[in-house]
Amino acid sequence: MIDAFQREINYLRISITDRCNLRCVYCMPKEGVSNLGHNDILRYEEILRIVRIAVQKGITKVRVTGGEPLVRSGVVEFLSALGDVDGLSDISLTTNGIILEKLAEPLYEAGIRRINISLDSLIPDKYRAITRGGDVHKVLRGIEKSRQAGFSPIKINVVVIKGFNDGEIEGFASLARDNPYQVRFIEYMPIGENMDNNDFQHLSNDTIRSEVARRCSLIPREDAQAGNGGPARIFRIDGGLGEVGFISAMSHQFCSSCNRLRLTADGRLRACLLSDESEIDMKTSLRTGCTDSHLKELIERVITMKPRGHQDYHQKGARKKCVRTMSSIGG
Ligand code: SAM
Ligand code: SF4
């Protein structure tokens, strides 16, 4: 599938729930966001049907996310069924890691090999504050268990917020130096109700990179696999076991090479993370007996709605808004 701006669309991110066992301050309000009932979210069979059709249209990679995907019951069986879909070359998972310790092995047995774990602080009190109650030790045990289970790569996502965890860049660089992990520094994006909020200030990845480079010698990975066609710039740490990556949604927009679609938990196919206008409801069609060719047409229509970029959404007070939070879209 090629969109109007000559981008090949081959990657689908699937949010299987908008619920979460954490309440990260930059992602969710403290009371949570989920008002969706059981019947409002797509059933696993419905997601699998969309994936099978999307594969026929050219999707080769999927990432399962949320909310927190591991809190939805049946997730391991669902991932295993996803692995049986012909034509998918890459299935990965993004999790906050809170209940990963007990699920790492079953997930590996279900065929998942690539996992991203979000971890914004290594300091227990700070982690508890940013996640509103999370226990960092559980995440660290989950990461260790994933390593023992055989996951590779293990990517650790760190959203860097000025004045909050920017003092930990060195600690995260050491984590990547001493372990076979890829630690990815992600610029905070103002989205949802935080769009005009000044409390969370993003730190540019150029600044973060200079800080890491002061402590470790970084060797760029230029191979295609390094970025996996994605927006991260990846570096090996000279003499270390792991890598660091920099994802700069704000300072270096990667819209021109964006290959993604998103399927939200409530069954909307979305062409751009930040564009609320680029969504199509799939669920109603699925539940009113639509044909596969109708679903194909909906996918084609969404591709035509993919905007050139999301620059219109970033400015403070921007005319165009993205009202949905990352957790409800599927980050
Ligand atoms: N709950 C899972 C987790 O935290 O990994 C998966 C969903 S979460 C929405 C996916 C990723 O989006 C996480 O790495 C999270 O840090 C990131 N994220 C959420 N809100 C963000 C924001 N405003 N800016 C940048 N990244 C954000
Ligand atoms: Fe939950 Fe992930 Fe959002 Fe944190 S970032 S509140 S873990 S969905």
Short mmCIF file of C-alpha atoms and ligand atoms in Angstrom, two decimals:
data_model
loop_
_atom_site.label_atom_id
_atom_site.label_comp_id
_atom_site.label_asym_id
_atom_site.label_seq_id
_atom_site.Cartn_x
_atom_site.Cartn_y
_atom_site.Cartn_z
CA MET A 1 0.00 0.00 0.00
CA ILE A 2 1.43 3.32 -1.08
CA ASP A 3 -0.19 6.48 0.25
CA ALA A 4 -0.63 9.85 -1.43
CA PHE A 5 2.87 10.91 -0.33
CA GLN A 6 4.61 7.80 -1.73
CA ARG A 7 5.05 6.17 1.67
CA GLU A 8 4.75 2.41 1.80
CA ILE A 9 2.39 1.42 4.60
CA ASN A 10 3.35 -1.97 6.02
CA TYR A 11 3.18 -1.61 9.80
CA LEU A 12 0.11 -1.90 12.03
CA ARG A 13 0.09 -1.04 15.72
CA ILE A 14 -2.78 -2.71 17.53
CA SER A 15 -4.10 -1.49 20.86
CA ILE A 16 -5.90 -4.40 22.48
CA THR A 17 -7.11 -2.46 25.51
CA ASP A 18 -7.26 1.12 26.73
CA ARG A 19 -7.01 -0.05 30.33
CA CYS A 20 -3.80 0.08 32.28
CA ASN A 21 -2.41 -0.97 35.64
CA LEU A 22 -0.40 2.29 35.81
CA ARG A 23 -1.33 5.95 35.44
CA CYS A 24 1.76 7.59 33.98
CA VAL A 25 1.42 11.33 34.54
CA TYR A 26 2.11 12.24 30.90
CA CYS A 27 -0.19 9.58 29.46
CA MET A 28 -3.33 9.26 31.60
CA PRO A 29 -5.34 11.24 34.10
CA LYS A 30 -5.09 9.79 37.60
CA GLU A 31 -8.58 8.37 37.49
CA GLY A 32 -7.74 6.52 34.25
CA VAL A 33 -9.46 6.99 30.91
CA SER A 34 -11.30 3.79 30.24
CA ASN A 35 -15.03 4.10 29.89
CA LEU A 36 -15.11 1.29 27.41
CA GLY A 37 -17.15 -1.74 28.34
CA HIS A 38 -16.46 -5.30 27.34
CA ASN A 39 -18.57 -4.96 24.23
CA ASP A 40 -17.01 -1.68 23.17
CA ILE A 41 -13.60 -3.15 22.49
CA LEU A 42 -12.78 -5.40 19.58
CA ARG A 43 -12.89 -9.11 20.29
CA TYR A 44 -9.72 -10.99 19.52
CA GLU A 45 -11.36 -12.75 16.55
CA GLU A 46 -12.32 -9.35 15.14
CA ILE A 47 -8.76 -8.08 15.46
CA LEU A 48 -7.44 -11.23 13.79
CA ARG A 49 -9.86 -10.78 10.91
CA ILE A 50 -8.68 -7.20 10.36
CA VAL A 51 -5.04 -8.33 10.54
CA ARG A 52 -5.58 -11.09 7.95
CA ILE A 53 -7.11 -8.59 5.56
CA ALA A 54 -4.49 -5.93 6.30
CA VAL A 55 -1.80 -8.50 5.48
CA GLN A 56 -3.43 -9.04 2.09
CA LYS A 57 -3.15 -5.29 1.58
CA GLY A 58 0.57 -5.24 2.42
CA ILE A 59 0.95 -5.12 6.20
CA THR A 60 3.92 -7.28 7.22
CA LYS A 61 4.66 -6.08 10.75
CA VAL A 62 2.45 -5.66 13.78
CA ARG A 63 3.04 -4.38 17.26
CA VAL A 64 0.61 -5.14 20.06
CA THR A 65 0.22 -2.34 22.59
CA GLY A 66 -2.39 -0.54 24.70
CA GLY A 67 -3.15 0.74 27.37
CA GLU A 68 -1.33 -2.11 28.98
CA PRO A 69 -1.73 -5.13 26.69
CA LEU A 70 -0.77 -7.68 29.32
CA VAL A 71 -3.77 -6.84 31.53
CA ARG A 72 -6.25 -8.12 28.94
CA SER A 73 -7.12 -11.71 29.63
CA GLY A 74 -6.33 -14.16 26.86
CA VAL A 75 -3.45 -12.03 25.55
CA VAL A 76 -1.00 -14.93 25.34
CA GLU A 77 -3.41 -17.05 23.29
CA PHE A 78 -4.18 -14.03 21.11
CA LEU A 79 -0.49 -13.47 20.38
CA SER A 80 -0.07 -17.10 19.55
CA ALA A 81 -2.98 -16.88 17.07
CA LEU A 82 -1.42 -13.75 15.58
CA GLY A 83 1.72 -15.80 14.99
CA ASP A 84 -0.35 -18.18 12.87
CA VAL A 85 -1.41 -15.43 10.45
CA ASP A 86 0.36 -16.10 7.15
CA GLY A 87 2.35 -13.23 5.76
CA LEU A 88 3.37 -11.50 8.99
CA SER A 89 7.13 -11.31 9.27
CA ASP A 90 7.34 -9.45 12.57
CA ILE A 91 5.19 -9.45 15.70
CA SER A 92 6.25 -7.42 18.70
CA LEU A 93 4.84 -6.20 21.98
CA THR A 94 5.06 -2.99 24.02
CA THR A 95 4.45 -3.31 27.75
CA ASN A 96 5.07 -1.44 30.97
CA GLY A 97 6.57 -4.64 32.36
CA ILE A 98 4.64 -4.62 35.64
CA ILE A 99 3.33 -8.18 35.23
CA LEU A 100 5.99 -9.37 32.83
CA GLU A 101 7.82 -11.50 35.36
CA LYS A 102 5.09 -14.11 35.27
CA LEU A 103 4.26 -13.69 31.58
CA ALA A 104 7.71 -13.55 29.95
CA GLU A 105 8.00 -17.30 29.47
CA PRO A 106 4.44 -17.88 28.25
CA LEU A 107 4.86 -14.98 25.81
CA TYR A 108 8.07 -16.46 24.48
CA GLU A 109 6.39 -19.83 24.13
CA ALA A 110 3.58 -18.10 22.23
CA GLY A 111 6.21 -17.10 19.65
CA ILE A 112 6.93 -13.50 20.61
CA ARG A 113 10.62 -12.62 20.37
CA ARG A 114 10.71 -8.83 20.28
CA ILE A 115 9.62 -6.82 23.27
CA ASN A 116 9.67 -3.14 24.22
CA ILE A 117 9.44 -2.34 27.91
CA SER A 118 8.71 1.17 29.14
CA LEU A 119 10.76 2.35 32.08
CA ASP A 120 11.11 6.06 32.79
CA SER A 121 13.11 5.96 36.01
CA LEU A 122 15.44 3.55 37.77
CA ILE A 123 14.85 5.28 41.12
CA PRO A 124 11.97 3.63 43.01
CA ASP A 125 10.43 6.86 44.37
CA LYS A 126 10.63 8.63 41.03
CA TYR A 127 9.21 5.64 39.20
CA ARG A 128 6.35 5.51 41.69
CA ALA A 129 5.70 9.23 41.17
CA ILE A 130 5.76 9.19 37.35
CA THR A 131 3.56 6.08 37.12
CA ARG A 132 1.38 7.10 40.09
CA GLY A 133 2.08 4.02 42.19
CA GLY A 134 4.19 1.60 40.14
CA ASP A 135 6.92 -0.57 41.63
CA VAL A 136 10.12 -0.35 39.58
CA HIS A 137 11.41 -3.61 41.05
CA LYS A 138 8.60 -5.51 39.34
CA VAL A 139 9.64 -4.05 35.99
CA LEU A 140 13.31 -4.83 36.56
CA ARG A 141 12.40 -8.41 37.44
CA GLY A 142 10.23 -8.58 34.31
CA ILE A 143 13.13 -7.37 32.17
CA GLU A 144 15.47 -9.92 33.70
CA LYS A 145 12.93 -12.68 33.17
CA SER A 146 12.54 -11.66 29.52
CA ARG A 147 16.26 -11.91 29.07
CA GLN A 148 16.32 -15.37 30.65
CA ALA A 149 13.40 -16.46 28.49
CA GLY A 150 15.42 -15.55 25.38
CA PHE A 151 13.77 -12.36 24.09
CA SER A 152 15.91 -10.46 21.63
CA PRO A 153 15.97 -7.61 21.11
CA ILE A 154 14.84 -6.23 24.46
CA LYS A 155 14.19 -2.54 24.01
CA ILE A 156 13.71 -0.20 26.95
CA ASN A 157 11.68 2.93 26.22
CA VAL A 158 12.48 6.00 28.31
CA VAL A 159 10.39 9.14 27.85
CA VAL A 160 12.65 11.97 28.98
CA ILE A 161 11.02 14.90 30.75
CA LYS A 162 12.99 17.97 31.74
CA GLY A 163 13.40 18.39 35.49
CA PHE A 164 12.03 14.95 36.17
CA ASN A 165 14.22 12.17 34.85
CA ASP A 166 16.81 14.04 32.78
CA GLY A 167 19.23 13.46 35.66
CA GLU A 168 19.06 9.74 34.91
CA ILE A 169 20.40 9.77 31.37
CA GLU A 170 23.76 8.54 32.62
CA GLY A 171 22.11 5.72 34.62
CA PHE A 172 20.17 4.57 31.57
CA ALA A 173 23.29 4.75 29.40
CA SER A 174 25.04 2.51 31.94
CA LEU A 175 22.12 0.08 31.80
CA ALA A 176 22.65 -0.21 28.04
CA ARG A 177 26.41 -0.48 28.41
CA ASP A 178 26.23 -3.31 30.94
CA ASN A 179 23.33 -5.33 29.48
CA PRO A 180 22.30 -6.52 26.01
CA TYR A 181 19.43 -4.02 25.88
CA GLN A 182 18.61 -1.24 23.51
CA VAL A 183 17.72 1.78 25.64
CA ARG A 184 15.69 4.23 23.57
CA PHE A 185 15.28 7.82 24.68
CA ILE A 186 11.93 9.13 23.49
CA GLU A 187 10.99 12.77 23.31
CA TYR A 188 7.83 13.55 25.21
CA MET A 189 4.96 14.51 22.90
CA PRO A 190 2.16 16.81 24.03
CA ILE A 191 -0.95 14.85 23.15
CA GLY A 192 -4.48 14.48 24.45
CA GLU A 193 -5.33 16.66 27.42
CA ASN A 194 -1.63 17.40 27.94
CA MET A 195 -1.43 19.13 24.59
CA ASP A 196 -1.29 22.63 26.05
CA ASN A 197 0.26 21.58 29.34
CA ASN A 198 3.60 23.12 30.22
CA ASP A 199 4.34 20.80 33.14
CA PHE A 200 6.08 18.25 30.97
CA GLN A 201 8.81 19.74 28.91
CA HIS A 202 10.50 17.62 26.38
CA LEU A 203 14.24 17.58 26.19
CA SER A 204 15.59 17.40 22.69
CA ASN A 205 17.26 14.18 21.74
CA ASP A 206 20.28 16.13 20.46
CA THR A 207 20.86 17.28 24.04
CA ILE A 208 20.33 13.77 25.43
CA ARG A 209 22.67 12.30 22.86
CA SER A 210 25.45 14.76 23.71
CA GLU A 211 25.07 13.82 27.36
CA VAL A 212 25.30 10.10 26.60
CA ALA A 213 28.24 10.72 24.26
CA ARG A 214 30.14 12.51 27.04
CA ARG A 215 30.19 9.23 28.97
CA CYS A 216 30.28 6.51 26.30
CA SER A 217 31.70 6.33 22.83
CA LEU A 218 28.79 5.82 20.40
CA ILE A 219 29.11 3.96 17.12
CA PRO A 220 26.22 4.57 14.70
CA ARG A 221 24.39 1.55 13.34
CA GLU A 222 23.61 2.36 9.77
CA ASP A 223 22.14 -1.00 8.80
CA ALA A 224 18.49 -1.21 7.94
CA GLN A 225 17.85 -3.38 10.96
CA ALA A 226 19.05 -0.65 13.29
CA GLY A 227 16.03 1.50 12.75
CA ASN A 228 13.90 -1.39 11.53
CA GLY A 229 12.42 1.06 9.07
CA GLY A 230 11.35 3.06 12.09
CA PRO A 231 12.14 6.46 13.47
CA ALA A 232 14.92 5.54 15.94
CA ARG A 233 18.57 6.40 15.37
CA ILE A 234 20.60 3.61 16.95
CA PHE A 235 24.16 3.52 18.29
CA ARG A 236 26.26 0.73 19.72
CA ILE A 237 28.15 1.55 22.88
CA ASP A 238 31.84 0.97 22.25
CA GLY A 239 33.02 -1.82 24.55
CA GLY A 240 29.51 -2.32 25.94
CA LEU A 241 26.87 -5.00 25.57
CA GLY A 242 23.94 -2.93 24.45
CA GLU A 243 22.83 0.01 22.36
CA VAL A 244 21.15 3.35 22.76
CA GLY A 245 18.54 4.82 20.46
CA PHE A 246 16.97 8.22 20.06
CA ILE A 247 13.40 8.72 18.93
CA SER A 248 12.79 12.35 18.14
CA ALA A 249 9.15 12.82 17.32
CA MET A 250 9.36 16.50 18.18
CA SER A 251 12.76 17.80 17.13
CA HIS A 252 13.20 15.62 14.03
CA GLN A 253 9.84 14.63 12.68
CA PHE A 254 9.80 11.33 10.88
CA CYS A 255 6.47 11.74 9.16
CA SER A 256 8.07 11.64 5.71
CA SER A 257 8.98 7.99 6.24
CA CYS A 258 6.00 6.98 8.41
CA ASN A 259 4.84 3.49 7.46
CA ARG A 260 2.16 3.05 10.16
CA LEU A 261 -1.48 2.49 10.72
CA ARG A 262 -3.04 2.09 14.14
CA LEU A 263 -5.99 0.02 15.25
CA THR A 264 -7.51 1.40 18.45
CA ALA A 265 -9.02 -0.82 21.13
CA ASP A 266 -12.50 0.45 20.26
CA GLY A 267 -12.08 -0.65 16.67
CA ARG A 268 -11.05 2.44 14.79
CA LEU A 269 -8.36 2.31 12.15
CA ARG A 270 -6.25 5.44 12.37
CA ALA A 271 -3.78 6.75 9.83
CA CYS A 272 -1.82 9.22 11.99
CA LEU A 273 -1.02 9.19 15.69
CA LEU A 274 -1.92 12.83 16.11
CA SER A 275 -4.81 13.21 13.72
CA ASP A 276 -8.24 12.52 15.19
CA GLU A 277 -9.61 13.18 11.71
CA SER A 278 -7.76 10.26 10.17
CA GLU A 279 -9.87 7.49 11.74
CA ILE A 280 -12.43 5.08 10.33
CA ASP A 281 -14.76 2.93 12.43
CA MET A 282 -14.22 -0.73 11.58
CA LYS A 283 -16.17 -2.21 14.47
CA THR A 284 -19.64 -1.28 13.24
CA SER A 285 -18.93 -2.87 9.86
CA LEU A 286 -17.49 -5.97 11.50
CA ARG A 287 -20.58 -6.36 13.67
CA THR A 288 -23.08 -5.84 10.90
CA GLY A 289 -21.87 -8.71 8.78
CA CYS A 290 -19.67 -6.86 6.30
CA THR A 291 -17.69 -8.69 3.65
CA ASP A 292 -13.91 -8.94 3.51
CA SER A 293 -13.89 -6.72 0.44
CA HIS A 294 -15.70 -4.01 2.39
CA LEU A 295 -13.00 -4.20 5.08
CA LYS A 296 -10.37 -3.92 2.37
CA GLU A 297 -12.08 -0.80 1.07
CA LEU A 298 -12.08 0.71 4.56
CA ILE A 299 -8.34 0.07 4.85
CA GLU A 300 -7.77 1.68 1.46
CA ARG A 301 -9.86 4.67 2.51
CA VAL A 302 -7.85 5.16 5.71
CA ILE A 303 -4.64 5.21 3.69
CA THR A 304 -6.02 8.10 1.65
CA MET A 305 -6.61 9.97 4.92
CA LYS A 306 -3.00 9.78 6.03
CA PRO A 307 -1.74 13.36 6.32
CA ARG A 308 1.65 14.46 5.04
CA GLY A 309 2.80 15.16 8.60
CA HIS A 310 1.71 16.14 12.06
CA GLN A 311 3.31 19.57 12.21
CA ASP A 312 -0.14 21.20 12.43
CA TYR A 313 -0.80 19.44 15.70
CA HIS A 314 2.30 20.33 17.67
CA GLN A 315 2.12 24.05 18.08
CA LYS A 316 0.75 25.32 21.36
CA GLY A 317 -2.85 26.37 20.82
CA ALA A 318 -2.79 24.58 17.47
CA ARG A 319 -5.94 24.72 15.42
CA LYS A 320 -5.96 20.99 14.95
CA LYS A 321 -6.24 18.95 18.11
CA CYS A 322 -5.58 15.39 19.02
CA VAL A 323 -8.02 14.82 21.84
CA ARG A 324 -7.31 11.15 22.36
CA THR A 325 -4.53 10.18 24.76
CA MET A 326 -1.66 7.89 23.83
CA SER A 327 -3.15 5.10 25.93
CA SER A 328 -6.45 5.19 24.05
CA ILE A 329 -4.81 5.36 20.62
CA GLY A 330 -2.12 2.82 21.35
CA GLY A 331 1.33 4.33 21.75
N1 SAM B 1 1.41 0.47 28.53
C1 SAM B 1 2.42 0.11 27.62
C2 SAM B 1 3.71 0.85 27.92
O1 SAM B 1 3.69 1.80 28.71
O2 SAM B 1 4.72 0.44 27.36
C3 SAM B 1 2.05 0.32 26.15
C4 SAM B 1 1.28 1.55 25.80
S1 SAM B 1 2.14 3.08 26.07
C5 SAM B 1 0.93 4.24 25.53
C6 SAM B 1 3.34 2.99 24.77
C7 SAM B 1 4.49 3.98 24.86
O3 SAM B 1 3.98 5.29 24.67
C8 SAM B 1 5.22 3.98 26.20
O4 SAM B 1 6.60 3.78 25.96
C9 SAM B 1 4.97 5.36 26.73
O5 SAM B 1 6.05 5.83 27.49
C10 SAM B 1 4.77 6.16 25.46
N2 SAM B 1 4.04 7.41 25.67
C11 SAM B 1 2.84 7.59 26.26
N3 SAM B 1 2.50 8.90 26.26
C12 SAM B 1 3.53 9.55 25.65
C13 SAM B 1 3.78 10.92 25.33
N4 SAM B 1 2.92 11.88 25.63
N5 SAM B 1 4.94 11.22 24.68
C14 SAM B 1 5.83 10.25 24.35
N6 SAM B 1 5.64 8.94 24.61
C15 SAM B 1 4.51 8.59 25.26
FE1 SF4 B 2 -0.20 2.88 31.03
FE2 SF4 B 2 1.71 2.76 29.20
FE3 SF4 B 2 0.20 4.97 29.47
FE4 SF4 B 2 1.92 4.38 31.37
S1 SF4 B 2 2.42 4.88 29.24
S2 SF4 B 2 -0.23 4.98 31.67
S3 SF4 B 2 1.90 2.23 31.36
S4 SF4 B 2 -0.50 3.00 28.83
#
